[in-house]
Amino acid sequence: MCGIFGITDNSDASKLAYVGLFTLQHRGQESAGIVSDSGGILLHHVGMGLVNEVFNNDVLEILKGRSAIGHIRYSTTGSSHIKNAQPLLLNSCLGAVAVAHNGNLTNADQLKDSLQKNGAIFQSSSDSEVILHLAARYRGRRLEDTLAKNLPKLAGAYAFLFMTPGKIIGARDPYGYRPLVLGKKGRSFILSSETCAIEVAGGKTIREIEPGEMVILEGGKARFKRFAPVKQFTRCIFEQVYFARPDSEVAGRTVQTARYEIGALLAKELKHIKADIVSGVPDSGTVYALGFSEESWIPYQTAFMRNHYTGRSFIQPDQCLREFTAQLKLAPIRDVIKGKTIILIDDSLVRGTTSRKIVASLKRAGAKKIIMAIASPPIISPCYFGIDTPNREELIANKLSIDKIRRFIGADELHYLSLESLVSACGGHKDRNFCVSCFTGKYF
Ligand code: 5GP
Ligand code: MG
């Protein structure tokens, strides 16, 4: 996972890219970067950390120009290192070209091997650099022709932003695994992983880039070019489950609305269950719990105080600090919990380690009974398309039965949502389907 954002034709391009990346921060906290186009010279700044740690006013003043692309990284392929921070900027026979990538290329190693045998020297260990090396070897007249020739050689998931002097190109893989939306702000075009960043930057969403489509932003205009037929529209359903911000629109539905409905469907599936309160694991579990509460008539309560300064995953440098991870992020509100039977909702269960700590902390705070309800089905298979689900062995639902998982996390009951309910609440139908491989183990 990662976030990408680009904007054209704006005297504040790099500042608006900063606003966009800041809004997409939930998609990755490892590194951030912006490349701006200053009258044909591409200026570059990347760093490790959060957007507001990497950029300040002085840096943004240096990143002059009327267009910019930016990236925030959540490491999946390639190690956590500054050389893997994006956008990548290379000089080659194509001239200066920058790329920002969200997704995971499943044939990057093979492509890299053969490119290296032919003399390519890679700057990073991330898979994203492969496309630039391909593009430098198999060129067309314009960058869009070059990309149309080379993108079909890539397998896996991608939403790309490319920049050369005077031009930004966005491209989405033929399955549409990863999101990419086009927006407009006055005369400026915006490309973003999520609609929330377009809105916050003061723009309006136009439409998604279709699978196998690219958009060329040049000379104040947007042109569209198909580089591959739509294989099958299988967007990643984990955007709705966990990744996307609730105010973003995905597949024609606001994520908040989809999650609320998922919560209600979960309540329908569990209508035999009695409890004193229903609560969500903040932040991602909260909306599901509200939908559950409305449908079940079980009152919603906030069981945890969430500390908002820890980020999505607190850094765990040593044993002493590691012990505080759970308490630092989520502190139970004793009065709400004591003596209660609680339906606790989380978006997903991956390794089970977070849930185990959360259940233990509720029990310590005096909860009578914890009924854990997960707003998605068991994750039994890894993601090869960019979601950071660990290898098969670490996925608890791949190893243990539901009852054994329940015991491991220390809950009194454990329930999962059905796949049918999840897909229907996300607005799935025959032409707008979802990739659900992590739940089924079936890959396209
Ligand atoms: P577990 O209890 O299985 O260890 O972790 C489940 C928690 O991880 C859930 O609260 C869910 O919100 C969160 N989660 C799900 N997917 C991801 C992801 O890709 N990255 C991170 N950092 N957290 C995730
Ligand atoms: Mg969570």
Coordinates of C-alpha atoms and ligand atoms in Angstrom, one line a residue:
M1 CA 0.0 0.0 0.0
C2 CA 1.0 3.5 -0.7
G3 CA -0.6 6.9 -1.6
I4 CA 0.0 8.9 -4.7
F5 CA -1.1 12.5 -5.6
G6 CA -0.3 14.7 -8.6
I7 CA -1.4 18.2 -9.7
T8 CA -0.9 20.2 -12.9
D9 CA -1.2 23.9 -13.9
N10 CA -1.0 25.5 -10.5
S11 CA 1.5 28.0 -9.1
D12 CA 1.2 26.3 -5.7
A13 CA 1.7 22.8 -7.1
S14 CA 4.1 21.4 -4.5
K15 CA 2.1 23.0 -1.7
L16 CA -1.1 21.3 -2.9
A17 CA 0.8 18.1 -3.4
Y18 CA 1.8 18.4 0.3
V19 CA -1.9 18.9 1.2
G20 CA -2.8 15.9 -0.8
L21 CA -0.2 13.6 0.7
F22 CA -1.0 14.9 4.2
T23 CA -4.6 13.8 3.5
L24 CA -3.4 10.4 2.3
Q25 CA -1.1 9.9 5.2
H26 CA -3.2 6.9 6.5
R27 CA -2.0 5.0 3.4
G28 CA 1.7 4.9 4.5
Q29 CA 3.9 6.5 7.1
E30 CA 7.3 5.2 6.1
S31 CA 8.5 7.9 3.7
A32 CA 7.2 10.8 1.7
G33 CA 8.4 12.6 -1.4
I34 CA 7.5 15.2 -4.0
V35 CA 8.9 15.9 -7.5
S36 CA 8.0 19.3 -9.1
D37 CA 8.4 20.5 -12.6
S38 CA 10.1 23.8 -12.6
G39 CA 10.0 25.0 -16.1
G40 CA 11.3 21.7 -17.5
I41 CA 13.7 20.9 -14.6
L42 CA 12.4 18.2 -12.2
L43 CA 13.1 19.0 -8.6
H44 CA 13.1 16.3 -6.0
H45 CA 12.8 15.9 -2.3
V46 CA 12.1 12.7 -0.4
G47 CA 12.7 11.7 3.2
M48 CA 11.8 9.1 5.8
G49 CA 8.9 9.7 8.1
L50 CA 5.5 11.5 8.0
V51 CA 4.6 14.1 5.4
N52 CA 5.0 16.9 8.0
E53 CA 8.3 15.6 9.1
V54 CA 9.8 15.4 5.6
F55 CA 8.5 18.7 4.4
N56 CA 8.5 22.3 5.8
N57 CA 7.9 25.6 4.2
D58 CA 11.6 26.1 3.1
V59 CA 11.6 22.8 1.2
L60 CA 8.2 23.5 -0.4
E61 CA 9.5 26.9 -1.5
I62 CA 12.5 25.2 -3.3
L63 CA 10.1 22.8 -5.0
K64 CA 9.0 25.4 -7.5
G65 CA 6.9 24.8 -10.6
R66 CA 3.4 24.5 -11.9
S67 CA 3.0 20.8 -11.5
A68 CA 4.0 18.2 -9.0
I69 CA 3.7 14.5 -8.1
G70 CA 4.0 13.0 -4.7
H71 CA 4.1 9.7 -2.9
I72 CA 3.8 8.2 0.6
R73 CA 5.2 4.8 1.2
Y74 CA 4.0 1.8 3.2
S75 CA 6.7 -0.7 2.6
T76 CA 5.7 -4.0 1.1
T77 CA 8.3 -4.9 -1.6
G78 CA 11.8 -3.6 -0.8
S79 CA 13.3 -2.7 2.5
S80 CA 12.6 0.3 4.6
H81 CA 15.3 2.6 3.3
I82 CA 15.6 6.1 1.9
K83 CA 16.7 4.7 -1.4
N84 CA 13.3 3.1 -1.8
A85 CA 11.4 6.4 -1.0
Q86 CA 9.4 7.7 -3.9
P87 CA 8.9 9.4 -6.3
L88 CA 12.0 7.9 -8.0
L89 CA 13.7 10.3 -10.3
L90 CA 16.0 9.0 -13.1
N91 CA 17.9 10.5 -16.0
S92 CA 18.0 8.4 -19.0
C93 CA 17.6 8.5 -22.8
L94 CA 14.0 9.4 -21.9
G95 CA 15.3 12.6 -20.3
A96 CA 14.4 13.2 -16.7
V97 CA 11.5 11.0 -15.6
A98 CA 9.9 10.5 -12.2
V99 CA 7.6 7.8 -11.1
A100 CA 5.3 7.2 -8.1
H101 CA 3.8 3.8 -7.7
N102 CA 1.1 2.2 -5.5
G103 CA 0.9 -1.6 -5.8
N104 CA 3.0 -4.6 -6.2
L105 CA 4.4 -6.1 -9.4
T106 CA 4.4 -9.9 -9.2
N107 CA 6.9 -10.4 -12.1
A108 CA 9.3 -7.6 -11.0
D109 CA 12.1 -10.1 -10.1
Q110 CA 12.0 -11.9 -13.4
L111 CA 12.0 -8.5 -15.3
K112 CA 14.7 -7.2 -13.1
D113 CA 16.9 -10.3 -13.7
S114 CA 16.7 -10.0 -17.4
L115 CA 17.2 -6.2 -17.4
Q116 CA 20.3 -6.6 -15.2
K117 CA 21.7 -9.2 -17.5
N118 CA 21.4 -6.6 -20.2
G119 CA 23.3 -4.0 -18.2
A120 CA 20.6 -2.2 -16.2
I121 CA 21.8 -0.7 -12.9
F122 CA 19.1 -0.4 -10.3
Q123 CA 19.1 2.4 -7.8
S124 CA 16.6 0.9 -5.4
S125 CA 15.4 -2.5 -4.2
S126 CA 11.7 -1.6 -4.8
D127 CA 9.8 -3.2 -7.7
S128 CA 8.7 0.2 -9.0
E129 CA 12.0 1.0 -10.8
V130 CA 11.5 -1.8 -13.3
I131 CA 9.0 0.2 -15.5
L132 CA 11.5 3.0 -16.0
H133 CA 14.2 0.6 -17.2
L134 CA 11.8 -1.1 -19.5
A135 CA 10.7 2.3 -20.8
A136 CA 14.3 3.4 -21.4
R137 CA 14.9 0.3 -23.6
Y138 CA 11.7 0.0 -25.6
R139 CA 10.8 3.5 -26.6
G140 CA 8.1 5.0 -28.6
R141 CA 7.8 8.5 -30.0
R142 CA 6.2 10.1 -26.9
L143 CA 6.2 8.9 -23.2
E144 CA 2.6 7.7 -23.5
D145 CA 3.6 5.5 -26.5
T146 CA 6.5 4.2 -24.6
L147 CA 4.4 3.4 -21.6
A148 CA 1.6 1.8 -23.7
K149 CA 4.3 -0.6 -25.1
N150 CA 5.8 -1.5 -21.7
L151 CA 3.0 -1.4 -19.1
P152 CA 1.4 -4.6 -20.6
K153 CA 4.7 -6.4 -19.7
L154 CA 4.0 -5.8 -16.0
A155 CA 2.0 -8.3 -14.0
G156 CA 0.4 -7.5 -10.7
A157 CA -1.1 -4.4 -9.3
Y158 CA -0.3 -0.8 -10.0
A159 CA -1.5 2.8 -10.0
F160 CA 1.4 4.9 -11.5
L161 CA 2.1 8.6 -11.8
F162 CA 4.9 9.5 -14.2
M163 CA 6.3 12.9 -14.7
T164 CA 8.5 14.3 -17.5
P165 CA 8.9 18.0 -18.2
G166 CA 5.6 19.4 -19.2
K167 CA 3.6 16.2 -18.7
I168 CA 2.1 14.0 -16.0
I169 CA 0.7 10.5 -16.9
G170 CA -1.4 8.4 -14.6
A171 CA -2.0 4.7 -15.4
R172 CA -3.9 1.9 -13.7
D173 CA -3.4 -1.9 -14.2
P174 CA -5.8 -3.9 -16.4
Y175 CA -7.5 -5.4 -13.3
G176 CA -7.9 -2.1 -11.4
Y177 CA -6.6 -3.5 -8.2
R178 CA -5.3 -0.2 -6.9
P179 CA -7.3 3.0 -7.0
L180 CA -6.6 6.1 -9.0
V181 CA -9.0 9.0 -9.4
L182 CA -9.0 12.1 -11.6
G183 CA -10.1 15.4 -10.2
K184 CA -10.2 19.1 -11.2
K185 CA -9.5 22.3 -9.3
G186 CA -10.1 25.3 -11.5
R187 CA -7.7 24.8 -14.4
S188 CA -5.6 22.2 -12.5
F189 CA -6.0 18.5 -12.9
I190 CA -5.5 16.3 -9.9
L191 CA -4.7 12.5 -9.8
S192 CA -5.0 10.9 -6.4
S193 CA -5.3 7.5 -4.8
E194 CA -8.4 8.6 -3.0
T195 CA -11.1 11.2 -3.5
C196 CA -10.7 12.6 0.0
A197 CA -7.4 14.2 -1.0
I198 CA -8.9 15.8 -4.1
E199 CA -11.7 17.3 -1.9
V200 CA -9.4 18.5 0.8
A201 CA -7.1 20.2 -1.8
G202 CA -10.2 22.1 -2.9
G203 CA -11.0 20.1 -6.1
K204 CA -13.8 18.0 -7.4
T205 CA -13.7 14.4 -8.4
I206 CA -14.3 13.7 -12.1
R207 CA -14.0 10.0 -12.4
E208 CA -11.8 7.0 -11.7
I209 CA -9.1 6.0 -14.2
E210 CA -10.4 2.8 -15.7
P211 CA -8.4 -0.5 -15.5
G212 CA -5.9 -0.6 -18.4
E213 CA -6.3 3.1 -19.1
M214 CA -3.9 6.0 -18.9
V215 CA -4.5 9.7 -18.6
I216 CA -2.1 12.2 -20.1
L217 CA -2.1 15.6 -18.5
E218 CA -0.4 18.1 -20.8
G219 CA -0.8 21.7 -22.0
G220 CA -3.8 22.2 -19.7
K221 CA -5.7 19.2 -21.1
A222 CA -6.4 15.7 -20.2
R223 CA -6.2 12.9 -22.9
F224 CA -7.1 9.3 -22.3
K225 CA -5.5 6.3 -23.9
R226 CA -6.2 2.6 -23.4
F227 CA -3.0 0.5 -23.2
A228 CA -4.7 -2.8 -22.4
P229 CA -8.2 -4.3 -22.4
V230 CA -9.9 -4.5 -19.1
K231 CA -9.1 -8.0 -17.9
Q232 CA -11.8 -8.2 -15.3
F233 CA -12.5 -5.3 -13.0
T234 CA -11.3 -6.6 -9.6
R235 CA -10.5 -3.8 -7.3
C236 CA -9.1 -4.6 -3.9
I237 CA -11.8 -4.9 -1.4
F238 CA -9.4 -4.2 1.4
E239 CA -9.7 -0.5 0.5
Q240 CA -13.2 -0.6 1.9
V241 CA -12.4 -3.0 4.7
Y242 CA -9.4 -1.1 6.1
F243 CA -7.3 1.1 3.9
A244 CA -9.4 3.9 2.5
R245 CA -10.5 6.9 4.5
P246 CA -14.2 6.9 5.3
D247 CA -14.8 10.2 3.5
S248 CA -13.5 8.8 0.2
E249 CA -15.7 7.4 -2.5
V250 CA -14.8 3.9 -3.8
A251 CA -16.8 2.0 -6.4
G252 CA -19.5 4.7 -6.3
R253 CA -20.0 4.5 -2.6
T254 CA -18.7 6.6 0.2
V255 CA -16.5 4.3 2.3
Q256 CA -18.3 5.4 5.5
T257 CA -21.7 4.4 4.1
A258 CA -20.3 1.0 3.0
R259 CA -18.8 0.3 6.4
Y260 CA -22.0 1.4 8.2
E261 CA -23.9 -1.1 6.0
I262 CA -21.4 -3.8 6.6
G263 CA -21.9 -3.3 10.4
A264 CA -25.6 -3.6 9.9
L265 CA -25.2 -6.8 7.9
L266 CA -23.0 -8.2 10.6
A267 CA -25.7 -7.5 13.1
K268 CA -28.2 -9.3 10.9
E269 CA -25.9 -12.3 10.7
L270 CA -25.5 -12.3 14.5
K271 CA -29.1 -11.4 15.5
H272 CA -29.2 -14.2 18.1
I273 CA -26.5 -12.5 20.1
K274 CA -27.4 -10.5 23.3
A275 CA -25.0 -8.0 24.8
D276 CA -25.0 -4.8 26.9
I277 CA -23.0 -2.7 24.5
V278 CA -21.4 -2.7 21.1
S279 CA -18.1 -1.0 20.5
G280 CA -15.5 -0.7 17.8
V281 CA -11.7 -1.0 17.9
P282 CA -10.7 2.6 17.0
D283 CA -10.5 4.0 14.4
S284 CA -11.3 1.5 11.7
G285 CA -13.8 -0.5 13.8
T286 CA -15.9 2.4 14.9
V287 CA -18.2 2.9 11.9
Y288 CA -18.9 -0.8 11.7
A289 CA -20.0 -0.7 15.3
L290 CA -22.3 2.2 14.7
G291 CA -24.0 0.3 11.9
F292 CA -24.2 -2.8 14.0
S293 CA -25.8 -0.8 16.9
E294 CA -28.5 0.7 14.7
E295 CA -29.5 -2.6 13.3
S296 CA -29.4 -4.6 16.6
W297 CA -30.7 -1.9 19.0
I298 CA -27.7 -2.6 21.2
P299 CA -26.3 0.7 22.4
Y300 CA -23.1 1.9 21.0
Q301 CA -20.4 2.9 23.5
T302 CA -16.8 4.0 23.2
A303 CA -14.8 1.4 25.1
F304 CA -11.4 2.8 24.3
M305 CA -9.6 6.1 24.3
R306 CA -7.5 6.3 21.2
N307 CA -4.2 8.2 21.3
H308 CA -4.0 9.8 17.9
Y309 CA -0.3 10.6 18.0
T310 CA 1.0 7.0 17.6
G311 CA 0.2 6.7 13.9
R312 CA -1.2 3.5 12.5
S313 CA 1.6 1.4 13.8
F314 CA 3.7 2.6 16.7
I315 CA 7.4 2.1 16.2
Q316 CA 8.8 -0.5 18.5
P317 CA 12.5 0.1 19.0
D318 CA 13.1 -2.0 22.1
Q319 CA 11.6 -4.3 24.6
C320 CA 10.8 -1.6 27.2
L321 CA 8.8 0.5 24.7
R322 CA 7.3 -2.5 22.9
E323 CA 5.5 -3.5 26.1
F324 CA 3.6 -0.2 26.1
T325 CA 2.4 -0.4 22.4
A326 CA -1.1 -1.6 23.1
Q327 CA -1.8 0.7 26.1
L328 CA -0.3 3.7 24.4
K329 CA -2.6 3.5 21.4
L330 CA -5.8 2.3 23.1
A331 CA -6.7 2.8 26.7
P332 CA -9.8 1.2 28.0
I333 CA -12.5 3.3 29.6
R334 CA -13.2 1.3 32.8
D335 CA -16.6 2.7 33.7
V336 CA -18.0 1.8 30.3
I337 CA -16.6 -1.7 30.4
K338 CA -16.9 -3.0 33.9
G339 CA -19.3 -5.9 34.3
K340 CA -20.5 -5.7 30.7
T341 CA -21.0 -8.2 27.9
I342 CA -19.4 -6.4 25.0
I343 CA -19.7 -7.0 21.3
L344 CA -16.3 -5.7 20.0
I345 CA -16.0 -5.1 16.3
D346 CA -12.8 -4.8 14.3
D347 CA -12.4 -4.5 10.6
S348 CA -10.1 -7.5 10.2
L349 CA -8.1 -10.1 12.0
V350 CA -4.7 -10.7 10.5
R351 CA -2.1 -12.2 12.9
G352 CA -4.4 -12.0 15.9
T353 CA -1.7 -10.3 18.0
T354 CA -3.5 -6.9 18.3
S355 CA -6.8 -8.5 19.1
R356 CA -5.3 -10.6 21.8
K357 CA -3.9 -7.5 23.5
I358 CA -7.1 -5.6 23.2
V359 CA -9.3 -8.5 24.6
A360 CA -6.8 -8.9 27.5
S361 CA -7.0 -5.1 28.3
L362 CA -10.8 -5.2 28.3
K363 CA -10.8 -8.2 30.6
R364 CA -8.4 -6.4 32.9
A365 CA -10.7 -3.5 32.9
G366 CA -13.5 -5.7 34.3
A367 CA -15.5 -6.8 31.1
K368 CA -17.7 -9.8 31.8
K369 CA -17.7 -11.2 28.4
I370 CA -16.1 -10.3 25.0
I371 CA -17.8 -11.2 21.8
M372 CA -15.4 -10.4 19.0
A373 CA -17.1 -9.7 15.7
I374 CA -14.9 -9.2 12.6
A375 CA -16.3 -7.0 9.8
S376 CA -14.7 -9.2 7.1
P377 CA -14.2 -13.0 6.5
P378 CA -11.2 -14.9 7.7
I379 CA -8.0 -14.0 5.9
I380 CA -6.6 -17.3 4.8
S381 CA -4.3 -16.3 2.0
P382 CA -1.6 -13.7 1.4
C383 CA -2.0 -10.7 -0.8
Y384 CA 0.4 -10.5 -3.8
F385 CA -1.0 -7.2 -5.0
G386 CA 0.2 -4.7 -2.4
I387 CA -1.7 -5.2 0.9
D388 CA 0.7 -5.9 3.7
T389 CA -0.8 -9.2 4.8
P390 CA 2.1 -11.3 6.0
N391 CA 3.1 -14.6 4.5
R392 CA 0.8 -17.6 4.7
E393 CA 2.3 -19.0 7.9
E394 CA 1.7 -15.8 9.9
L395 CA -2.0 -15.5 8.9
I396 CA -3.8 -17.0 11.9
A397 CA -6.9 -18.0 10.0
N398 CA -4.7 -20.1 7.7
K399 CA -3.4 -22.1 10.6
L400 CA -6.1 -22.3 13.2
S401 CA -9.8 -23.1 13.3
I402 CA -12.2 -20.3 14.3
D403 CA -12.5 -21.8 17.8
K404 CA -8.7 -22.0 18.2
I405 CA -8.4 -18.4 17.0
R406 CA -11.0 -17.5 19.6
R407 CA -9.0 -19.2 22.3
F408 CA -5.8 -17.5 21.1
I409 CA -7.2 -14.0 21.3
G410 CA -8.9 -14.8 24.6
A411 CA -12.5 -13.9 23.5
D412 CA -15.6 -15.7 24.7
E413 CA -17.0 -15.8 21.2
L414 CA -15.6 -15.0 17.8
H415 CA -17.6 -14.3 14.6
Y416 CA -16.7 -13.2 11.1
L417 CA -18.8 -11.6 8.4
S418 CA -19.8 -13.6 5.4
L419 CA -18.1 -12.8 2.0
E420 CA -21.5 -12.3 0.4
S421 CA -22.5 -9.6 2.9
L422 CA -19.1 -7.8 2.5
V423 CA -19.3 -7.7 -1.3
S424 CA -22.9 -6.6 -1.4
A425 CA -22.3 -3.7 1.1
C426 CA -19.3 -2.6 -1.0
G427 CA -21.6 -2.3 -4.0
G428 CA -20.3 -5.3 -5.9
H429 CA -22.1 -6.5 -9.0
K430 CA -21.1 -8.3 -12.2
D431 CA -19.2 -5.5 -13.8
R432 CA -17.8 -4.0 -10.7
N433 CA -16.2 -6.8 -8.9
F434 CA -13.6 -7.0 -6.2
C435 CA -10.5 -8.9 -5.6
V436 CA -11.2 -11.1 -2.6
S437 CA -8.2 -13.5 -3.0
C438 CA -7.1 -13.0 0.6
F439 CA -10.4 -14.5 1.8
T440 CA -10.7 -17.2 -0.8
G441 CA -7.2 -18.2 -1.8
K442 CA -8.2 -18.0 -5.4
Y443 CA -6.2 -15.7 -7.7
F444 CA -6.8 -14.5 -11.2
Ligands
5GP1 P1 -4.3 -8.5 14.5 O1 -5.2 -8.5 15.7 O2 -4.7 -9.6 13.5 O3 -2.9 -8.6 14.9 O4 -4.5 -7.1 13.7 C1 -5.7 -6.7 13.2 C2 -5.6 -5.2 13.2 O5 -4.7 -4.8 12.2 C3 -7.0 -4.6 12.9 O6 -7.3 -3.7 13.9 C4 -6.8 -3.9 11.5 O7 -7.4 -2.6 11.6 C5 -5.3 -3.8 11.4 N1 -4.9 -3.9 10.0 C6 -5.5 -4.6 9.0 N2 -4.7 -4.5 7.8 C7 -3.7 -3.8 8.1 C8 -2.6 -3.4 7.3 O8 -2.4 -3.6 6.1 N3 -1.6 -2.6 8.0 C9 -1.7 -2.3 9.3 N4 -0.8 -1.5 9.9 N5 -2.8 -2.7 10.1 C10 -3.7 -3.4 9.5
MG2 MG -7.5 -1.5 13.4

